[in-house]
GROMACS .gro file of C-alpha atoms in nm:
model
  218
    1UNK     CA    1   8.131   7.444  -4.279
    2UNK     CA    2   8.284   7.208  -4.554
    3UNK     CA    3   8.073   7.210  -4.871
    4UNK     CA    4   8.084   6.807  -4.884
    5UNK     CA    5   7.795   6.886  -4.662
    6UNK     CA    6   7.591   6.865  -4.938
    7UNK     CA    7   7.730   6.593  -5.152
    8UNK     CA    8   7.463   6.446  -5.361
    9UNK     CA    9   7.338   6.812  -5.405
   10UNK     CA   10   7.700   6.946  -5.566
   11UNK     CA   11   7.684   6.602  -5.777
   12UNK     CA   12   7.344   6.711  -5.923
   13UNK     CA   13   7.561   6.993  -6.104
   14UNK     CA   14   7.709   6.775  -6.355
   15UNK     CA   15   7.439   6.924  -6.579
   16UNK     CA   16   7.395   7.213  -6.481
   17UNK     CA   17   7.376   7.531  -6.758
   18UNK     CA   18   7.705   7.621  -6.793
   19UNK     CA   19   7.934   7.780  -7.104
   20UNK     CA   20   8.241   7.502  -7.046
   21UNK     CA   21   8.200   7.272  -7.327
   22UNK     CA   22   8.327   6.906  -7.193
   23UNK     CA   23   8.549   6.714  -7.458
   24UNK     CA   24   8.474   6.501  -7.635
   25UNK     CA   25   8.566   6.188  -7.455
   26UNK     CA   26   8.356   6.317  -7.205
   27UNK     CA   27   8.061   6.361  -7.471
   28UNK     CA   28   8.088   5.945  -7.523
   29UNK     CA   29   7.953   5.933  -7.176
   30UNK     CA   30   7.729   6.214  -7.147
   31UNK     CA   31   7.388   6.059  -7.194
   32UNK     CA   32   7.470   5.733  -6.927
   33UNK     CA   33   7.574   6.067  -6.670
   34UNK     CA   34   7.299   6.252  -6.752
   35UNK     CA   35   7.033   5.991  -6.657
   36UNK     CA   36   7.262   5.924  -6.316
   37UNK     CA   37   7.241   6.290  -6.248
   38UNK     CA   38   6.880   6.334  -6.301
   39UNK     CA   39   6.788   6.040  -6.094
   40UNK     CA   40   6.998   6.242  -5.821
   41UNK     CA   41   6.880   6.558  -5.861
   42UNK     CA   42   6.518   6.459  -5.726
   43UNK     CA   43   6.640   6.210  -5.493
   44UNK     CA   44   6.902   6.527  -5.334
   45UNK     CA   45   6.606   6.777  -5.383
   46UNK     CA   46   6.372   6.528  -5.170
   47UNK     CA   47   6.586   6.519  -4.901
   48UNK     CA   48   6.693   6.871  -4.840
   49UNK     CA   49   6.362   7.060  -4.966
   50UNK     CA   50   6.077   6.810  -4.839
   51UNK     CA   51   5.920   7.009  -4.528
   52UNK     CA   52   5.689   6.710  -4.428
   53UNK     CA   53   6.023   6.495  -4.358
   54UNK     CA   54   6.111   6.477  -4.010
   55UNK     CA   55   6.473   6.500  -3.905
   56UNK     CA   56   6.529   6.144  -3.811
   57UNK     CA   57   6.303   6.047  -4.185
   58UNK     CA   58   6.625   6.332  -4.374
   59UNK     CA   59   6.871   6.122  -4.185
   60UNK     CA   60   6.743   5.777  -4.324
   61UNK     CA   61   6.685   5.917  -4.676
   62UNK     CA   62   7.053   6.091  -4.660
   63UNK     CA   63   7.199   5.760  -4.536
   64UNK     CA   64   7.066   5.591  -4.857
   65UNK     CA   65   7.137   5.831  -5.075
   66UNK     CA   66   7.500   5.813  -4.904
   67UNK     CA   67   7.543   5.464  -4.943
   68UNK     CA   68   7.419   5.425  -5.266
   69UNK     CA   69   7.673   5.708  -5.432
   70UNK     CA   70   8.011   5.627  -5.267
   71UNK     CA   71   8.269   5.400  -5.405
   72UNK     CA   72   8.306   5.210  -5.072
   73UNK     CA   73   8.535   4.900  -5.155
   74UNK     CA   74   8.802   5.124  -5.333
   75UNK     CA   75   8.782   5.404  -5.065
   76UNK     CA   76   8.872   5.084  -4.842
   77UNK     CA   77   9.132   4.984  -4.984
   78UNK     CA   78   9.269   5.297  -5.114
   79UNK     CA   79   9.294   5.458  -4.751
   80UNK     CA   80   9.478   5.137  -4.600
   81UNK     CA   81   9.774   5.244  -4.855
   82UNK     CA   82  10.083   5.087  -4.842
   83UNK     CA   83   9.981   4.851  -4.524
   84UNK     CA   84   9.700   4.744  -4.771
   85UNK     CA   85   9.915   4.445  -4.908
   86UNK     CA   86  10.003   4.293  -4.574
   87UNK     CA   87   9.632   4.271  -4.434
   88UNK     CA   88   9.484   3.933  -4.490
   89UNK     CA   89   9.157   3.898  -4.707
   90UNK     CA   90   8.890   3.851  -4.429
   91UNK     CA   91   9.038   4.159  -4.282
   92UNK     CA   92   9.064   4.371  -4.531
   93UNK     CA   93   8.688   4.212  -4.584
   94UNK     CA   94   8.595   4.319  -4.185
   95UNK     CA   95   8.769   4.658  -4.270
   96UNK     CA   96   8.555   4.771  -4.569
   97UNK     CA   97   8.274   4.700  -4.337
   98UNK     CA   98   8.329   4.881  -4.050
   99UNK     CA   99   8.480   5.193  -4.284
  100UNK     CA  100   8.183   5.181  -4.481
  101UNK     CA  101   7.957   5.212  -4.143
  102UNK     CA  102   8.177   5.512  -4.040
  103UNK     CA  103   8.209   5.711  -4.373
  104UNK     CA  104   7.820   5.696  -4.383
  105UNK     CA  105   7.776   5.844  -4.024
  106UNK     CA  106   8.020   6.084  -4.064
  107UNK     CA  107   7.832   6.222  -4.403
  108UNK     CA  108   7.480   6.134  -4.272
  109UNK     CA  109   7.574   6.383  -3.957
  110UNK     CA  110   7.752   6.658  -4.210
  111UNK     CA  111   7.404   6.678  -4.446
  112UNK     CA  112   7.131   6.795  -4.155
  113UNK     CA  113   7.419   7.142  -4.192
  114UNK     CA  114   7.247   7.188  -4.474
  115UNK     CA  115   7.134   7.568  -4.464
  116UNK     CA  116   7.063   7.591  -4.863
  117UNK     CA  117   7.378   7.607  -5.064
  118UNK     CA  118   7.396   7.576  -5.383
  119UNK     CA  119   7.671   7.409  -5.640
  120UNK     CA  120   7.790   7.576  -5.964
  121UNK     CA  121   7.926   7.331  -6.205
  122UNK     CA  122   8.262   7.435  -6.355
  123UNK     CA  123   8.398   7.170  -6.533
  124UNK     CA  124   8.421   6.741  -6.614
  125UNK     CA  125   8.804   6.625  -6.695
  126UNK     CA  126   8.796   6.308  -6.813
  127UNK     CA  127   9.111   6.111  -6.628
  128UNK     CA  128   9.105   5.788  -6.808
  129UNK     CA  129   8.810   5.578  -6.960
  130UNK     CA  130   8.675   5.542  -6.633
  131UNK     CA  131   8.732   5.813  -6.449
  132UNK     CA  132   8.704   6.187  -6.417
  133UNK     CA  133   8.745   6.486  -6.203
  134UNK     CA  134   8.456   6.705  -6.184
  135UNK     CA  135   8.525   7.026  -6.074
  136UNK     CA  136   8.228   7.248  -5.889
  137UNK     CA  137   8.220   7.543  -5.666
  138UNK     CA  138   7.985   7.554  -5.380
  139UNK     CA  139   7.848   7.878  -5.280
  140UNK     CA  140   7.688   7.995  -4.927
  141UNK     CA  141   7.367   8.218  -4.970
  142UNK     CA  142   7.432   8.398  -4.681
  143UNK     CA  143   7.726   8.563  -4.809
  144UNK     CA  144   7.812   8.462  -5.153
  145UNK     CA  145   8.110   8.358  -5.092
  146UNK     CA  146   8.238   8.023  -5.302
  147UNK     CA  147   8.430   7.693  -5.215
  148UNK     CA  148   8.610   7.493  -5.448
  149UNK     CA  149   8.464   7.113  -5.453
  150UNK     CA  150   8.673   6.823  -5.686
  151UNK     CA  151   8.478   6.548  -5.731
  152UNK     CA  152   8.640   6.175  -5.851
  153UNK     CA  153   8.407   6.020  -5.985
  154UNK     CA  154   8.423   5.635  -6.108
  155UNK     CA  155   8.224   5.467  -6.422
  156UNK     CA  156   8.156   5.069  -6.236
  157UNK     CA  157   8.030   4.847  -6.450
  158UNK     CA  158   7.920   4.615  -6.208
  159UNK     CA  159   7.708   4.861  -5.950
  160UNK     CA  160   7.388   4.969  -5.908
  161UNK     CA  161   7.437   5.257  -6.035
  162UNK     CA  162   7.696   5.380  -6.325
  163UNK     CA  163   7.898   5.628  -6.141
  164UNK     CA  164   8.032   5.646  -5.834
  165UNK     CA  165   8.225   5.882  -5.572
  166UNK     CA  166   8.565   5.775  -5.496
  167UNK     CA  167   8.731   6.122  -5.366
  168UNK     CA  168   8.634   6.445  -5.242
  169UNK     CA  169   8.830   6.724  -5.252
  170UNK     CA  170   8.744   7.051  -5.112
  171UNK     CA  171   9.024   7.328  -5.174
  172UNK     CA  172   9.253   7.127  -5.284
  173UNK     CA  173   9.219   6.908  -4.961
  174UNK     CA  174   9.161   6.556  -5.027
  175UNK     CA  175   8.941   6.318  -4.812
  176UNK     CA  176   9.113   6.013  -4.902
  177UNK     CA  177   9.483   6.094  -4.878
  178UNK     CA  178   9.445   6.248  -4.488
  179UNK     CA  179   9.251   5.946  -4.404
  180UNK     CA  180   9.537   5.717  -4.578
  181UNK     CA  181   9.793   5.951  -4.355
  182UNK     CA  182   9.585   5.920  -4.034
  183UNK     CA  183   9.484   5.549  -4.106
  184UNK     CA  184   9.841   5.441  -4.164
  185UNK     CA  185   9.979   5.621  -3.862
  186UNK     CA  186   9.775   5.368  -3.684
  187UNK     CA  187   9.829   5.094  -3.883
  188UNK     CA  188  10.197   5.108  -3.797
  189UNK     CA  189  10.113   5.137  -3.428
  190UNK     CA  190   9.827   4.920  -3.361
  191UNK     CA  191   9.772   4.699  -3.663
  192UNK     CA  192   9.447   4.640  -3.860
  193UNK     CA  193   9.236   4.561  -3.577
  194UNK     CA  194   9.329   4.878  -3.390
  195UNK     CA  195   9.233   5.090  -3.659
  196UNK     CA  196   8.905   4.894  -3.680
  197UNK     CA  197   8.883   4.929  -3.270
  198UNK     CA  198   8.936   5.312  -3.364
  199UNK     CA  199   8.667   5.365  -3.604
  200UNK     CA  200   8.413   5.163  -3.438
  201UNK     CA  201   8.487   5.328  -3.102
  202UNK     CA  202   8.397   5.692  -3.318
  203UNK     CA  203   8.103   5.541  -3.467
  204UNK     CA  204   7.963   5.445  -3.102
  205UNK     CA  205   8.065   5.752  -2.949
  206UNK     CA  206   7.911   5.990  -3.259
  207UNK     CA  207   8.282   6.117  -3.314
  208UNK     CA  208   8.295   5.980  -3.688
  209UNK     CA  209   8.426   6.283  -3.885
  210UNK     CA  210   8.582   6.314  -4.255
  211UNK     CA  211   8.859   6.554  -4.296
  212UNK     CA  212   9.100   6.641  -4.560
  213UNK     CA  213   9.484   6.740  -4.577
  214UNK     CA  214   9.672   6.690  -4.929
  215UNK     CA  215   9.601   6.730  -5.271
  216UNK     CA  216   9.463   6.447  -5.453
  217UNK     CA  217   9.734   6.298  -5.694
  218UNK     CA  218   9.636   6.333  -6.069
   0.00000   0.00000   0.00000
């Protein structure tokens, strides 16, 4: 099982103990992340360790929790690639939508896998002023074995909350670029309303999945 089964519990390990030092660009930023994380870390730790919750109450919470930490809009537009520039406004508008609803149901599904792994931060690279790579390894108590879990991770201004998830990259593997690959093979078959068709016709039939295939560029 991937380890972005657990998303908002890996993101919870941006402050975790650990001997890396960031840099000091990162430092700038540290105290903003650090009250993002924290606010995480109980929201995560009430989903997954709350016995009382019922599985359809873990489902809602991890929905919200989902939607709330995801950089939707430039996921969007981001997996639509190079087709991205020929899709008029109200459908790339209709698009974001109905990815947004799919994405969500996909990760909502991944998180009741949750059989108690645990992140281990590694290290924050700080990409540009707003953005960074956060690097984390994911290990399975069972056997102790780790996976390696990239996180880009986006500083918004204007959201609800100061950081957001724009990629997820597990061995190297990233989200985003197989869904641009698989998105765009239907894009130059069926057009921007097949690939909608597509996705909501996964979303109805409880098919919506998230897989990965390339390396992230950086």
């Amino acid at each position: 099982m991937r380890a972005i089964t657990s998303i908002f519990m890996t993101l919870i390990l941006f402050i975790s103990n650990t001997n890396a030092e960031p840099n000091a660009a990162v430092n700038n930023d540290k105290a903003d992340l650090k009250i993002y994380v924290e606010n995480l870390i109980q929201q995560g730790y009430d989903v997954f360790h709350d016995s009382s919750l019922t599985e359809q109450d873990r489902r809602n919470k991890a929905s919200e929790l989902i939607q709330s930490h995801l950089y939707f809009d430039w996921m969007a537009n981001y997996s639509l690639g190079r087709f991205r520039k020929k899709v008029e406004a109200d459908k790339i508008k209709e698009f974001i939508n109905t990815y947004t609803n799919f994405v969500v149901k996909a990760y909502t599904d991944l998180t009741l896998n949750y059989h108690g792994e645990k992140g281990v931060f590694k290290s924050i690279k700080k990409i540009d002023d707003n953005l960074f790579m956060v690097s984390t390894e994911i290990v399975k108590p069972d056997t102790g074995s780790s996976i390696k879990v990239d996180y880009l991770v986006h500083k918004v201004a204007d959201a609800k909350t100061p950081y957001l998830v724009g990629d997820i990259i597990t061995e190297g593997i990233s989200i985003l670029n197989s869904q641009q690959s698989e998105f765009n093979n239907i894009l130059s078959k069926r057009g921007i309303d097949g690939l909608i068709a597509d996705l909501e016709n996964k979303i109805k039939k409880g098919d919506a999945k998230v897989t990965g295939s390339t390396t992230y560029p950086q």
